[in-house]
Amino acid sequence: MANLDAPDSPLGGTDEAVDGEITALNKLLDDAERIVVFTGAGISAESGIATYRGAGGMWTKYDPDKYASIEYFRKDPSYYWSFFKEERHVMMVKAVPSASHRAVADLEKQDRLSAVITQNIDGLHHKAGSTRVLELHGNTTRFYCTDCRAPYSIEDVAKIIETQLPVLCTKCKGVVRPDVVLYGEMLPTDVIDEAHRETQLCDLMIVIGSSLVVYPAANLPYQAKLSGAKLVIINIDTTPLDSVANLNIHRSAGEVFPQAVALLE
Ligand code: NAD
Ligand code: ZN
C-alpha cells in the first residue's frame, strides 16, 4: 500500500486499518461490472454544506420540518426564503465538489458507473462532471413560479432576495419555489422509476454519506441487496442497513473513497 499516505482517522484506527478498508473497497470496485453510487448529505459535508443529521448537522436556527415542508411553505413561504437567503444561498453558489464527488465522476469516465442516485439537492455531482445523475429530491439551484411555472435560476433569485421575501414571480406575482421535493410531496416518477431500474441492474451499490432514514429513497440500497448486488456503506456513523452490507466503512468518505477509486487506474 505504498503512496496512499492515508492519515490516522480522526475517528480512531491506524494507517493499516484505513489501508485495509481502501483495499477491500478497491477490490469490490474492480470486480464489479455495473456500479451505482447512492449519495446523501454526508458526501457534501466535505464541500462545506451542512447535513441534517449526524455529526455536524446543526439546524438550530431554522427547522427542517418547516423550511422543507410543502404544507409549511404554502402557509408561510417567507420562512423558506429567509432560510435560503441566510443559510443556503451563498453556500450553494460557492460550494465546490469534494474529492469524493470527483471520484464518482471518475468512475463514470472509466465506464464502471451506470448511475449516481442522489438525495442531495446541491448539484455538486453535475459540477464534478457526472452526467448520469438521478436527483431524487430535485435541485435547489433551480426555481419556478407556483402559478405560471416560469423558471428562475439561482442568479435570478439571488437578485430578488436582496429586496424581497418571499420571492415573487416578476410576471404574475405568484410565489416562486425551489425545484425540490419538499416533505409531503411525491418523488418525480420518471426519476424514481429510473433509480429502481438502475438499482435492480447493478452488481455493486456504494452508499456514501446517507443516514438511510429518509424514505422512500432509503429503500433503494435494500432493494439493491435483495436483487443480488453487493452493498457498501461509507458513513462516519452507523446506519439501519449496516447489518446487511457486505462492507461497512465508518469513516469520512474523503478518507477512503477517492483513494480506492484512484487505485483502479
Ligand atoms: P442526512 O443529513 O440525514 O445524513 C447525512 C449522513 O451523512 C449522516 O448519517 C452522517 O453520519 C453522514 N456523514 C456526515 N459527514 C460524512 C462524511 N464526511 N463522510 C461520510 N458520511 C458522513 O442526509 P440524507 O441521508 O442525505 O437525507 C436527508 C435529506 O436531506 C435528503 O432528503 C436531502 O435531500 C436533504 N439534504 C440535502 C443536502 C445537500 O443537498 N447537500 C444537505 C442536507 C440535507
Ligand atoms: Zn408566475
PDB file of C-alpha atoms and ligand atoms in Angstrom:
ATOM      1  CA  MET A   1       0.000   0.000   0.000  1.00  0.00           C
ATOM      2  CA  ALA A   2       2.702   2.463  -0.851  1.00  0.00           C
ATOM      3  CA  ASN A   3       1.900   6.038  -1.871  1.00  0.00           C
ATOM      4  CA  LEU A   4      -1.509   6.100  -0.240  1.00  0.00           C
ATOM      5  CA  ASP A   5      -0.320   8.312   2.562  1.00  0.00           C
ATOM      6  CA  ALA A   6      -3.527   7.664   4.483  1.00  0.00           C
ATOM      7  CA  PRO A   7      -3.578   9.702   7.693  1.00  0.00           C
ATOM      8  CA  ASP A   8      -4.727   8.351  11.028  1.00  0.00           C
ATOM      9  CA  SER A   9      -8.501   8.534  11.068  1.00  0.00           C
ATOM     10  CA  PRO A  10      -9.896  11.311  13.262  1.00  0.00           C
ATOM     11  CA  LEU A  11     -12.395   8.635  14.349  1.00  0.00           C
ATOM     12  CA  GLY A  12      -9.637   6.380  15.569  1.00  0.00           C
ATOM     13  CA  GLY A  13      -7.869   3.490  13.873  1.00  0.00           C
ATOM     14  CA  THR A  14      -4.485   3.058  12.357  1.00  0.00           C
ATOM     15  CA  ASP A  15      -2.979   3.611   8.929  1.00  0.00           C
ATOM     16  CA  GLU A  16      -3.176  -0.166   8.412  1.00  0.00           C
ATOM     17  CA  ALA A  17      -6.885  -0.260   9.267  1.00  0.00           C
ATOM     18  CA  VAL A  18      -7.614   2.529   6.759  1.00  0.00           C
ATOM     19  CA  ASP A  19      -5.437   0.845   4.144  1.00  0.00           C
ATOM     20  CA  GLY A  20      -7.276  -2.454   4.678  1.00  0.00           C
ATOM     21  CA  GLU A  21     -10.625  -0.747   4.070  1.00  0.00           C
ATOM     22  CA  ILE A  22      -9.343   1.032   0.971  1.00  0.00           C
ATOM     23  CA  THR A  23      -8.030  -2.277  -0.389  1.00  0.00           C
ATOM     24  CA  ALA A  24     -11.328  -4.076   0.311  1.00  0.00           C
ATOM     25  CA  LEU A  25     -13.303  -1.272  -1.343  1.00  0.00           C
ATOM     26  CA  ASN A  26     -10.934  -1.155  -4.319  1.00  0.00           C
ATOM     27  CA  LYS A  27     -11.364  -4.898  -4.871  1.00  0.00           C
ATOM     28  CA  LEU A  28     -15.162  -4.654  -4.832  1.00  0.00           C
ATOM     29  CA  LEU A  29     -14.992  -1.734  -7.299  1.00  0.00           C
ATOM     30  CA  ASP A  30     -12.597  -3.596  -9.551  1.00  0.00           C
ATOM     31  CA  ASP A  31     -14.668  -6.801  -9.558  1.00  0.00           C
ATOM     32  CA  ALA A  32     -17.948  -5.038 -10.324  1.00  0.00           C
ATOM     33  CA  GLU A  33     -19.357  -4.673 -13.815  1.00  0.00           C
ATOM     34  CA  ARG A  34     -22.150  -2.267 -13.095  1.00  0.00           C
ATOM     35  CA  ILE A  35     -21.740   0.162 -10.204  1.00  0.00           C
ATOM     36  CA  VAL A  36     -24.350   2.508  -8.760  1.00  0.00           C
ATOM     37  CA  VAL A  37     -23.343   5.123  -6.213  1.00  0.00           C
ATOM     38  CA  PHE A  38     -26.065   6.340  -3.861  1.00  0.00           C
ATOM     39  CA  THR A  39     -25.237   9.594  -2.091  1.00  0.00           C
ATOM     40  CA  GLY A  40     -26.646  11.598   0.799  1.00  0.00           C
ATOM     41  CA  ALA A  41     -25.809  14.861   2.511  1.00  0.00           C
ATOM     42  CA  GLY A  42     -22.598  13.386   4.031  1.00  0.00           C
ATOM     43  CA  ILE A  43     -20.723  13.491   0.714  1.00  0.00           C
ATOM     44  CA  SER A  44     -21.428  17.221   0.512  1.00  0.00           C
ATOM     45  CA  ALA A  45     -20.422  17.832   4.139  1.00  0.00           C
ATOM     46  CA  GLU A  46     -16.889  17.686   2.735  1.00  0.00           C
ATOM     47  CA  SER A  47     -17.833  20.573   0.437  1.00  0.00           C
ATOM     48  CA  GLY A  48     -18.955  22.621   3.435  1.00  0.00           C
ATOM     49  CA  ILE A  49     -22.717  22.013   3.110  1.00  0.00           C
ATOM     50  CA  ALA A  50     -24.124  21.035   6.484  1.00  0.00           C
ATOM     51  CA  THR A  51     -26.080  17.786   6.840  1.00  0.00           C
ATOM     52  CA  TYR A  52     -29.458  17.496   8.554  1.00  0.00           C
ATOM     53  CA  ARG A  53     -28.495  14.570  10.736  1.00  0.00           C
ATOM     54  CA  GLY A  54     -25.331  13.047  12.147  1.00  0.00           C
ATOM     55  CA  ALA A  55     -22.215  14.839  13.360  1.00  0.00           C
ATOM     56  CA  GLY A  56     -22.051  18.397  12.007  1.00  0.00           C
ATOM     57  CA  GLY A  57     -25.772  18.543  11.270  1.00  0.00           C
ATOM     58  CA  MET A  58     -26.661  21.741  13.086  1.00  0.00           C
ATOM     59  CA  TRP A  59     -30.096  23.071  12.495  1.00  0.00           C
ATOM     60  CA  THR A  60     -30.845  25.257  15.463  1.00  0.00           C
ATOM     61  CA  LYS A  61     -31.998  28.495  13.865  1.00  0.00           C
ATOM     62  CA  TYR A  62     -34.213  27.016  11.157  1.00  0.00           C
ATOM     63  CA  ASP A  63     -36.367  23.933  11.456  1.00  0.00           C
ATOM     64  CA  PRO A  64     -36.148  21.453   8.518  1.00  0.00           C
ATOM     65  CA  ASP A  65     -39.694  20.323   9.305  1.00  0.00           C
ATOM     66  CA  LYS A  66     -40.776  23.856   8.401  1.00  0.00           C
ATOM     67  CA  TYR A  67     -38.478  25.014   5.591  1.00  0.00           C
ATOM     68  CA  ALA A  68     -38.516  21.636   3.878  1.00  0.00           C
ATOM     69  CA  SER A  69     -42.266  21.025   4.152  1.00  0.00           C
ATOM     70  CA  ILE A  70     -44.801  21.798   1.421  1.00  0.00           C
ATOM     71  CA  GLU A  71     -47.527  22.309   3.993  1.00  0.00           C
ATOM     72  CA  TYR A  72     -45.484  24.984   5.774  1.00  0.00           C
ATOM     73  CA  PHE A  73     -44.286  26.508   2.503  1.00  0.00           C
ATOM     74  CA  ARG A  74     -47.902  27.096   1.475  1.00  0.00           C
ATOM     75  CA  LYS A  75     -48.649  28.645   4.863  1.00  0.00           C
ATOM     76  CA  ASP A  76     -45.572  30.865   5.089  1.00  0.00           C
ATOM     77  CA  PRO A  77     -43.185  30.861   2.094  1.00  0.00           C
ATOM     78  CA  SER A  78     -41.117  33.621   3.744  1.00  0.00           C
ATOM     79  CA  TYR A  79     -39.760  31.048   6.207  1.00  0.00           C
ATOM     80  CA  TYR A  80     -38.173  29.012   3.406  1.00  0.00           C
ATOM     81  CA  TRP A  81     -36.911  32.122   1.648  1.00  0.00           C
ATOM     82  CA  SER A  82     -35.314  33.568   4.832  1.00  0.00           C
ATOM     83  CA  PHE A  83     -33.591  30.219   5.389  1.00  0.00           C
ATOM     84  CA  PHE A  84     -32.428  30.169   1.768  1.00  0.00           C
ATOM     85  CA  LYS A  85     -31.126  33.737   1.950  1.00  0.00           C
ATOM     86  CA  GLU A  86     -29.326  33.353   5.273  1.00  0.00           C
ATOM     87  CA  GLU A  87     -28.206  29.726   5.308  1.00  0.00           C
ATOM     88  CA  ARG A  88     -28.163  28.235   1.860  1.00  0.00           C
ATOM     89  CA  HIS A  89     -27.701  30.755  -0.915  1.00  0.00           C
ATOM     90  CA  VAL A  90     -24.011  31.636  -0.602  1.00  0.00           C
ATOM     91  CA  MET A  91     -23.215  28.057   0.452  1.00  0.00           C
ATOM     92  CA  MET A  92     -24.810  26.650  -2.712  1.00  0.00           C
ATOM     93  CA  VAL A  93     -23.232  29.167  -5.077  1.00  0.00           C
ATOM     94  CA  LYS A  94     -19.740  28.863  -3.601  1.00  0.00           C
ATOM     95  CA  ALA A  95     -19.640  25.132  -2.854  1.00  0.00           C
ATOM     96  CA  VAL A  96     -17.205  23.132  -4.928  1.00  0.00           C
ATOM     97  CA  PRO A  97     -17.248  19.354  -5.379  1.00  0.00           C
ATOM     98  CA  SER A  98     -15.267  17.308  -2.856  1.00  0.00           C
ATOM     99  CA  ALA A  99     -12.659  14.670  -3.728  1.00  0.00           C
ATOM    100  CA  SER A 100     -15.434  12.092  -3.315  1.00  0.00           C
ATOM    101  CA  HIS A 101     -17.720  13.857  -5.837  1.00  0.00           C
ATOM    102  CA  ARG A 102     -14.791  13.935  -8.256  1.00  0.00           C
ATOM    103  CA  ALA A 103     -14.072  10.234  -7.678  1.00  0.00           C
ATOM    104  CA  VAL A 104     -17.709   9.393  -8.528  1.00  0.00           C
ATOM    105  CA  ALA A 105     -17.267  11.326 -11.794  1.00  0.00           C
ATOM    106  CA  ASP A 106     -14.009   9.405 -12.438  1.00  0.00           C
ATOM    107  CA  LEU A 107     -15.854   6.095 -12.079  1.00  0.00           C
ATOM    108  CA  GLU A 108     -18.255   7.236 -14.809  1.00  0.00           C
ATOM    109  CA  LYS A 109     -15.352   8.283 -17.073  1.00  0.00           C
ATOM    110  CA  GLN A 110     -13.870   4.811 -16.604  1.00  0.00           C
ATOM    111  CA  ASP A 111     -17.213   3.338 -17.731  1.00  0.00           C
ATOM    112  CA  ARG A 112     -17.677   1.486 -14.486  1.00  0.00           C
ATOM    113  CA  LEU A 113     -20.586   3.527 -13.137  1.00  0.00           C
ATOM    114  CA  SER A 114     -24.068   3.279 -14.584  1.00  0.00           C
ATOM    115  CA  ALA A 115     -25.648   5.976 -12.412  1.00  0.00           C
ATOM    116  CA  VAL A 116     -25.305   8.115  -9.349  1.00  0.00           C
ATOM    117  CA  ILE A 117     -28.549   8.267  -7.409  1.00  0.00           C
ATOM    118  CA  THR A 118     -28.530  11.199  -5.032  1.00  0.00           C
ATOM    119  CA  GLN A 119     -30.730  12.518  -2.253  1.00  0.00           C
ATOM    120  CA  ASN A 120     -28.793  15.774  -2.452  1.00  0.00           C
ATOM    121  CA  ILE A 121     -30.180  18.912  -3.991  1.00  0.00           C
ATOM    122  CA  ASP A 122     -26.940  20.870  -4.289  1.00  0.00           C
ATOM    123  CA  GLY A 123     -25.995  19.993  -7.885  1.00  0.00           C
ATOM    124  CA  LEU A 124     -22.422  19.084  -6.864  1.00  0.00           C
ATOM    125  CA  HIS A 125     -22.348  15.811  -8.823  1.00  0.00           C
ATOM    126  CA  HIS A 126     -23.020  17.772 -12.018  1.00  0.00           C
ATOM    127  CA  LYS A 127     -20.386  20.362 -11.038  1.00  0.00           C
ATOM    128  CA  ALA A 128     -17.900  17.479 -10.580  1.00  0.00           C
ATOM    129  CA  GLY A 129     -18.551  16.261 -14.139  1.00  0.00           C
ATOM    130  CA  SER A 130     -21.008  13.397 -13.578  1.00  0.00           C
ATOM    131  CA  THR A 131     -23.675  13.187 -16.279  1.00  0.00           C
ATOM    132  CA  ARG A 132     -25.702  10.138 -15.258  1.00  0.00           C
ATOM    133  CA  VAL A 133     -27.188  11.749 -12.151  1.00  0.00           C
ATOM    134  CA  LEU A 134     -30.619  10.831 -10.794  1.00  0.00           C
ATOM    135  CA  GLU A 135     -31.664  13.588  -8.403  1.00  0.00           C
ATOM    136  CA  LEU A 136     -34.415  12.024  -6.288  1.00  0.00           C
ATOM    137  CA  HIS A 137     -35.173  15.229  -4.410  1.00  0.00           C
ATOM    138  CA  GLY A 138     -34.632  17.803  -7.167  1.00  0.00           C
ATOM    139  CA  ASN A 139     -32.127  20.614  -7.260  1.00  0.00           C
ATOM    140  CA  THR A 140     -32.057  23.756  -5.183  1.00  0.00           C
ATOM    141  CA  THR A 141     -30.246  25.780  -7.815  1.00  0.00           C
ATOM    142  CA  ARG A 142     -33.415  25.799  -9.968  1.00  0.00           C
ATOM    143  CA  PHE A 143     -36.712  27.528  -9.137  1.00  0.00           C
ATOM    144  CA  TYR A 144     -40.113  28.115 -10.703  1.00  0.00           C
ATOM    145  CA  CYS A 145     -43.290  30.130 -10.218  1.00  0.00           C
ATOM    146  CA  THR A 146     -46.034  28.135  -8.491  1.00  0.00           C
ATOM    147  CA  ASP A 147     -48.676  29.911 -10.622  1.00  0.00           C
ATOM    148  CA  CYS A 148     -47.347  30.377 -14.178  1.00  0.00           C
ATOM    149  CA  ARG A 149     -44.393  27.902 -13.936  1.00  0.00           C
ATOM    150  CA  ALA A 150     -41.878  30.477 -15.236  1.00  0.00           C
ATOM    151  CA  PRO A 151     -38.368  29.167 -14.466  1.00  0.00           C
ATOM    152  CA  TYR A 152     -35.896  31.114 -12.308  1.00  0.00           C
ATOM    153  CA  SER A 153     -32.187  30.468 -11.925  1.00  0.00           C
ATOM    154  CA  ILE A 154     -30.273  30.815  -8.673  1.00  0.00           C
ATOM    155  CA  GLU A 155     -28.805  34.044 -10.095  1.00  0.00           C
ATOM    156  CA  ASP A 156     -32.332  35.387 -10.735  1.00  0.00           C
ATOM    157  CA  VAL A 157     -33.495  34.677  -7.192  1.00  0.00           C
ATOM    158  CA  ALA A 158     -30.208  35.970  -5.740  1.00  0.00           C
ATOM    159  CA  LYS A 159     -31.086  39.425  -7.068  1.00  0.00           C
ATOM    160  CA  ILE A 160     -34.683  39.307  -5.839  1.00  0.00           C
ATOM    161  CA  ILE A 161     -33.900  38.136  -2.273  1.00  0.00           C
ATOM    162  CA  GLU A 162     -31.828  41.281  -1.741  1.00  0.00           C
ATOM    163  CA  THR A 163     -35.017  43.330  -1.538  1.00  0.00           C
ATOM    164  CA  GLN A 164     -37.968  40.961  -1.280  1.00  0.00           C
ATOM    165  CA  LEU A 165     -39.018  37.887   0.698  1.00  0.00           C
ATOM    166  CA  PRO A 166     -40.685  35.647  -0.308  1.00  0.00           C
ATOM    167  CA  VAL A 167     -39.553  35.676  -3.921  1.00  0.00           C
ATOM    168  CA  LEU A 168     -42.500  36.588  -6.158  1.00  0.00           C
ATOM    169  CA  CYS A 169     -42.741  35.979  -9.891  1.00  0.00           C
ATOM    170  CA  THR A 170     -41.853  39.085 -11.908  1.00  0.00           C
ATOM    171  CA  LYS A 171     -44.503  38.131 -14.485  1.00  0.00           C
ATOM    172  CA  CYS A 172     -47.563  37.158 -12.417  1.00  0.00           C
ATOM    173  CA  LYS A 173     -46.632  37.839  -8.756  1.00  0.00           C
ATOM    174  CA  GLY A 174     -47.067  34.133  -7.910  1.00  0.00           C
ATOM    175  CA  VAL A 175     -44.836  32.645  -5.207  1.00  0.00           C
ATOM    176  CA  VAL A 176     -41.558  31.260  -6.558  1.00  0.00           C
ATOM    177  CA  ARG A 177     -40.436  27.930  -5.117  1.00  0.00           C
ATOM    178  CA  PRO A 178     -37.355  25.707  -5.338  1.00  0.00           C
ATOM    179  CA  ASP A 179     -37.415  22.803  -7.820  1.00  0.00           C
ATOM    180  CA  VAL A 180     -37.013  20.327  -4.997  1.00  0.00           C
ATOM    181  CA  VAL A 181     -39.190  17.659  -3.437  1.00  0.00           C
ATOM    182  CA  LEU A 182     -40.405  19.047  -0.126  1.00  0.00           C
ATOM    183  CA  TYR A 183     -41.599  16.853   2.752  1.00  0.00           C
ATOM    184  CA  GLY A 184     -45.168  15.873   1.909  1.00  0.00           C
ATOM    185  CA  GLU A 185     -44.564  15.765  -1.859  1.00  0.00           C
ATOM    186  CA  MET A 186     -44.134  12.801  -4.192  1.00  0.00           C
ATOM    187  CA  LEU A 187     -40.778  11.959  -5.736  1.00  0.00           C
ATOM    188  CA  PRO A 188     -40.673  12.564  -9.517  1.00  0.00           C
ATOM    189  CA  THR A 189     -41.978   9.316 -11.046  1.00  0.00           C
ATOM    190  CA  ASP A 190     -39.585   9.218 -14.001  1.00  0.00           C
ATOM    191  CA  VAL A 191     -36.538   9.679 -11.755  1.00  0.00           C
ATOM    192  CA  ILE A 192     -37.625   7.116  -9.155  1.00  0.00           C
ATOM    193  CA  ASP A 193     -38.501   4.599 -11.911  1.00  0.00           C
ATOM    194  CA  GLU A 194     -35.054   5.019 -13.432  1.00  0.00           C
ATOM    195  CA  ALA A 195     -33.445   4.746  -9.992  1.00  0.00           C
ATOM    196  CA  HIS A 196     -35.286   1.454  -9.387  1.00  0.00           C
ATOM    197  CA  ARG A 197     -34.152   0.173 -12.777  1.00  0.00           C
ATOM    198  CA  GLU A 198     -30.508   1.021 -12.086  1.00  0.00           C
ATOM    199  CA  THR A 199     -30.807  -0.475  -8.607  1.00  0.00           C
ATOM    200  CA  GLN A 200     -32.060  -3.769  -9.994  1.00  0.00           C
ATOM    201  CA  LEU A 201     -29.387  -3.963 -12.689  1.00  0.00           C
ATOM    202  CA  CYS A 202     -26.319  -3.028 -10.659  1.00  0.00           C
ATOM    203  CA  ASP A 203     -23.991  -5.581  -9.128  1.00  0.00           C
ATOM    204  CA  LEU A 204     -22.462  -3.148  -6.632  1.00  0.00           C
ATOM    205  CA  MET A 205     -24.080  -0.265  -4.779  1.00  0.00           C
ATOM    206  CA  ILE A 206     -21.938   2.120  -2.754  1.00  0.00           C
ATOM    207  CA  VAL A 207     -23.837   4.307  -0.299  1.00  0.00           C
ATOM    208  CA  ILE A 208     -21.891   7.414   0.656  1.00  0.00           C
ATOM    209  CA  GLY A 209     -22.973   9.723   3.493  1.00  0.00           C
ATOM    210  CA  SER A 210     -26.645   8.869   3.814  1.00  0.00           C
ATOM    211  CA  SER A 211     -28.338   8.315   7.158  1.00  0.00           C
ATOM    212  CA  LEU A 212     -30.664   5.892   5.300  1.00  0.00           C
ATOM    213  CA  VAL A 213     -33.652   7.048   7.289  1.00  0.00           C
ATOM    214  CA  VAL A 214     -35.406   9.213   4.660  1.00  0.00           C
ATOM    215  CA  TYR A 215     -37.923   7.098   2.739  1.00  0.00           C
ATOM    216  CA  PRO A 216     -38.683   6.090   0.048  1.00  0.00           C
ATOM    217  CA  ALA A 217     -35.127   6.895  -1.110  1.00  0.00           C
ATOM    218  CA  ALA A 218     -33.533   4.777   1.621  1.00  0.00           C
ATOM    219  CA  ASN A 219     -35.325   1.736   0.224  1.00  0.00           C
ATOM    220  CA  LEU A 220     -33.041   1.613  -2.800  1.00  0.00           C
ATOM    221  CA  PRO A 221     -29.898   0.214  -1.127  1.00  0.00           C
ATOM    222  CA  TYR A 222     -32.005  -2.536   0.437  1.00  0.00           C
ATOM    223  CA  GLN A 223     -33.556  -3.269  -2.967  1.00  0.00           C
ATOM    224  CA  ALA A 224     -30.076  -3.492  -4.496  1.00  0.00           C
ATOM    225  CA  LYS A 225     -29.113  -6.073  -1.919  1.00  0.00           C
ATOM    226  CA  LEU A 226     -32.327  -8.066  -2.460  1.00  0.00           C
ATOM    227  CA  SER A 227     -31.623  -8.055  -6.211  1.00  0.00           C
ATOM    228  CA  GLY A 228     -28.261  -9.692  -5.617  1.00  0.00           C
ATOM    229  CA  ALA A 229     -25.909  -6.702  -5.655  1.00  0.00           C
ATOM    230  CA  LYS A 230     -23.129  -6.233  -3.137  1.00  0.00           C
ATOM    231  CA  LEU A 231     -23.661  -3.308  -0.795  1.00  0.00           C
ATOM    232  CA  VAL A 232     -21.011  -0.987   0.658  1.00  0.00           C
ATOM    233  CA  ILE A 233     -21.898   1.716   3.185  1.00  0.00           C
ATOM    234  CA  ILE A 234     -19.488   4.553   3.889  1.00  0.00           C
ATOM    235  CA  ASN A 235     -20.644   6.713   6.791  1.00  0.00           C
ATOM    236  CA  ILE A 236     -18.944   8.224   9.822  1.00  0.00           C
ATOM    237  CA  ASP A 237     -21.863   6.838  11.823  1.00  0.00           C
ATOM    238  CA  THR A 238     -23.855   3.607  11.858  1.00  0.00           C
ATOM    239  CA  THR A 239     -26.964   3.219   9.662  1.00  0.00           C
ATOM    240  CA  PRO A 240     -30.013   0.943   9.862  1.00  0.00           C
ATOM    241  CA  LEU A 241     -28.657  -1.087   6.916  1.00  0.00           C
ATOM    242  CA  ASP A 242     -25.194  -1.796   8.310  1.00  0.00           C
ATOM    243  CA  SER A 243     -26.225  -5.341   9.208  1.00  0.00           C
ATOM    244  CA  VAL A 244     -26.974  -6.273   5.583  1.00  0.00           C
ATOM    245  CA  ALA A 245     -23.985  -4.523   3.965  1.00  0.00           C
ATOM    246  CA  ASN A 246     -21.060  -6.549   2.575  1.00  0.00           C
ATOM    247  CA  LEU A 247     -18.676  -3.818   3.715  1.00  0.00           C
ATOM    248  CA  ASN A 248     -19.201  -1.016   6.254  1.00  0.00           C
ATOM    249  CA  ILE A 249     -16.632   1.746   6.427  1.00  0.00           C
ATOM    250  CA  HIS A 250     -17.178   4.034   9.398  1.00  0.00           C
ATOM    251  CA  ARG A 251     -15.058   6.934   8.253  1.00  0.00           C
ATOM    252  CA  SER A 252     -15.475  10.163   6.362  1.00  0.00           C
ATOM    253  CA  ALA A 253     -15.849   9.437   2.658  1.00  0.00           C
ATOM    254  CA  GLY A 254     -12.855  11.593   1.723  1.00  0.00           C
ATOM    255  CA  GLU A 255     -10.543   9.313   3.693  1.00  0.00           C
ATOM    256  CA  VAL A 256     -11.257   6.180   1.691  1.00  0.00           C
ATOM    257  CA  PHE A 257     -13.396   6.566  -1.415  1.00  0.00           C
ATOM    258  CA  PRO A 258     -11.154   8.769  -3.647  1.00  0.00           C
ATOM    259  CA  GLN A 259      -8.156   6.590  -2.697  1.00  0.00           C
ATOM    260  CA  ALA A 260      -9.961   3.354  -3.599  1.00  0.00           C
ATOM    261  CA  VAL A 261     -11.012   4.814  -6.974  1.00  0.00           C
ATOM    262  CA  ALA A 262      -7.535   6.198  -7.692  1.00  0.00           C
ATOM    263  CA  LEU A 263      -6.075   2.707  -7.304  1.00  0.00           C
ATOM    264  CA  LEU A 264      -8.265   1.432 -10.166  1.00  0.00           C
ATOM    265  CA  GLU A 265      -6.326   3.129 -12.930  1.00  0.00           C
TER     266      GLU A 265
HETATM  267  P1  NAD B   1     -28.695  13.267   6.418  1.00  0.00           P
HETATM  268  O1  NAD B   1     -28.333  14.685   6.696  1.00  0.00           O
HETATM  269  O2  NAD B   1     -29.898  12.693   7.022  1.00  0.00           O
HETATM  270  O3  NAD B   1     -27.473  12.316   6.848  1.00  0.00           O
HETATM  271  C1  NAD B   1     -26.167  12.573   6.483  1.00  0.00           C
HETATM  272  C2  NAD B   1     -25.345  11.367   6.859  1.00  0.00           C
HETATM  273  O4  NAD B   1     -24.012  11.584   6.414  1.00  0.00           O
HETATM  274  C3  NAD B   1     -25.277  11.071   8.341  1.00  0.00           C
HETATM  275  O5  NAD B   1     -25.617   9.714   8.535  1.00  0.00           O
HETATM  276  C4  NAD B   1     -23.815  11.331   8.719  1.00  0.00           C
HETATM  277  O6  NAD B   1     -23.356  10.425   9.698  1.00  0.00           O
HETATM  278  C5  NAD B   1     -23.116  11.123   7.409  1.00  0.00           C
HETATM  279  N1  NAD B   1     -21.896  11.903   7.203  1.00  0.00           N
HETATM  280  C6  NAD B   1     -21.640  13.179   7.572  1.00  0.00           C
HETATM  281  N2  NAD B   1     -20.426  13.571   7.138  1.00  0.00           N
HETATM  282  C7  NAD B   1     -19.906  12.499   6.474  1.00  0.00           C
HETATM  283  C8  NAD B   1     -18.689  12.286   5.779  1.00  0.00           C
HETATM  284  N3  NAD B   1     -17.747  13.240   5.684  1.00  0.00           N
HETATM  285  N4  NAD B   1     -18.474  11.074   5.211  1.00  0.00           N
HETATM  286  C9  NAD B   1     -19.417  10.078   5.318  1.00  0.00           C
HETATM  287  N5  NAD B   1     -20.588  10.237   5.954  1.00  0.00           N
HETATM  288  C10 NAD B   1     -20.831  11.431   6.514  1.00  0.00           C
HETATM  289  O7  NAD B   1     -28.718  13.158   4.864  1.00  0.00           O
HETATM  290  P2  NAD B   1     -29.500  12.240   3.882  1.00  0.00           P
HETATM  291  O8  NAD B   1     -29.429  10.827   4.339  1.00  0.00           O
HETATM  292  O9  NAD B   1     -28.991  12.622   2.555  1.00  0.00           O
HETATM  293  O10 NAD B   1     -31.046  12.676   3.921  1.00  0.00           O
HETATM  294  C11 NAD B   1     -31.545  13.883   4.340  1.00  0.00           C
HETATM  295  C12 NAD B   1     -32.333  14.718   3.380  1.00  0.00           C
HETATM  296  O11 NAD B   1     -31.760  15.998   3.473  1.00  0.00           O
HETATM  297  C13 NAD B   1     -32.271  14.348   1.947  1.00  0.00           C
HETATM  298  O12 NAD B   1     -33.578  14.324   1.524  1.00  0.00           O
HETATM  299  C14 NAD B   1     -31.545  15.500   1.240  1.00  0.00           C
HETATM  300  O13 NAD B   1     -32.328  15.915   0.123  1.00  0.00           O
HETATM  301  C15 NAD B   1     -31.539  16.622   2.236  1.00  0.00           C
HETATM  302  N6  NAD B   1     -30.271  17.376   2.377  1.00  0.00           N
HETATM  303  C16 NAD B   1     -29.501  17.647   1.284  1.00  0.00           C
HETATM  304  C17 NAD B   1     -28.308  18.346   1.428  1.00  0.00           C
HETATM  305  C18 NAD B   1     -27.490  18.618   0.199  1.00  0.00           C
HETATM  306  O14 NAD B   1     -28.028  18.678  -0.901  1.00  0.00           O
HETATM  307  N7  NAD B   1     -26.174  18.749   0.326  1.00  0.00           N
HETATM  308  C19 NAD B   1     -27.890  18.760   2.683  1.00  0.00           C
HETATM  309  C20 NAD B   1     -28.705  18.478   3.798  1.00  0.00           C
HETATM  310  C21 NAD B   1     -29.884  17.771   3.626  1.00  0.00           C
HETATM  311 ZN    ZN B   2     -45.546  33.487 -12.454  1.00  0.00          ZN
END
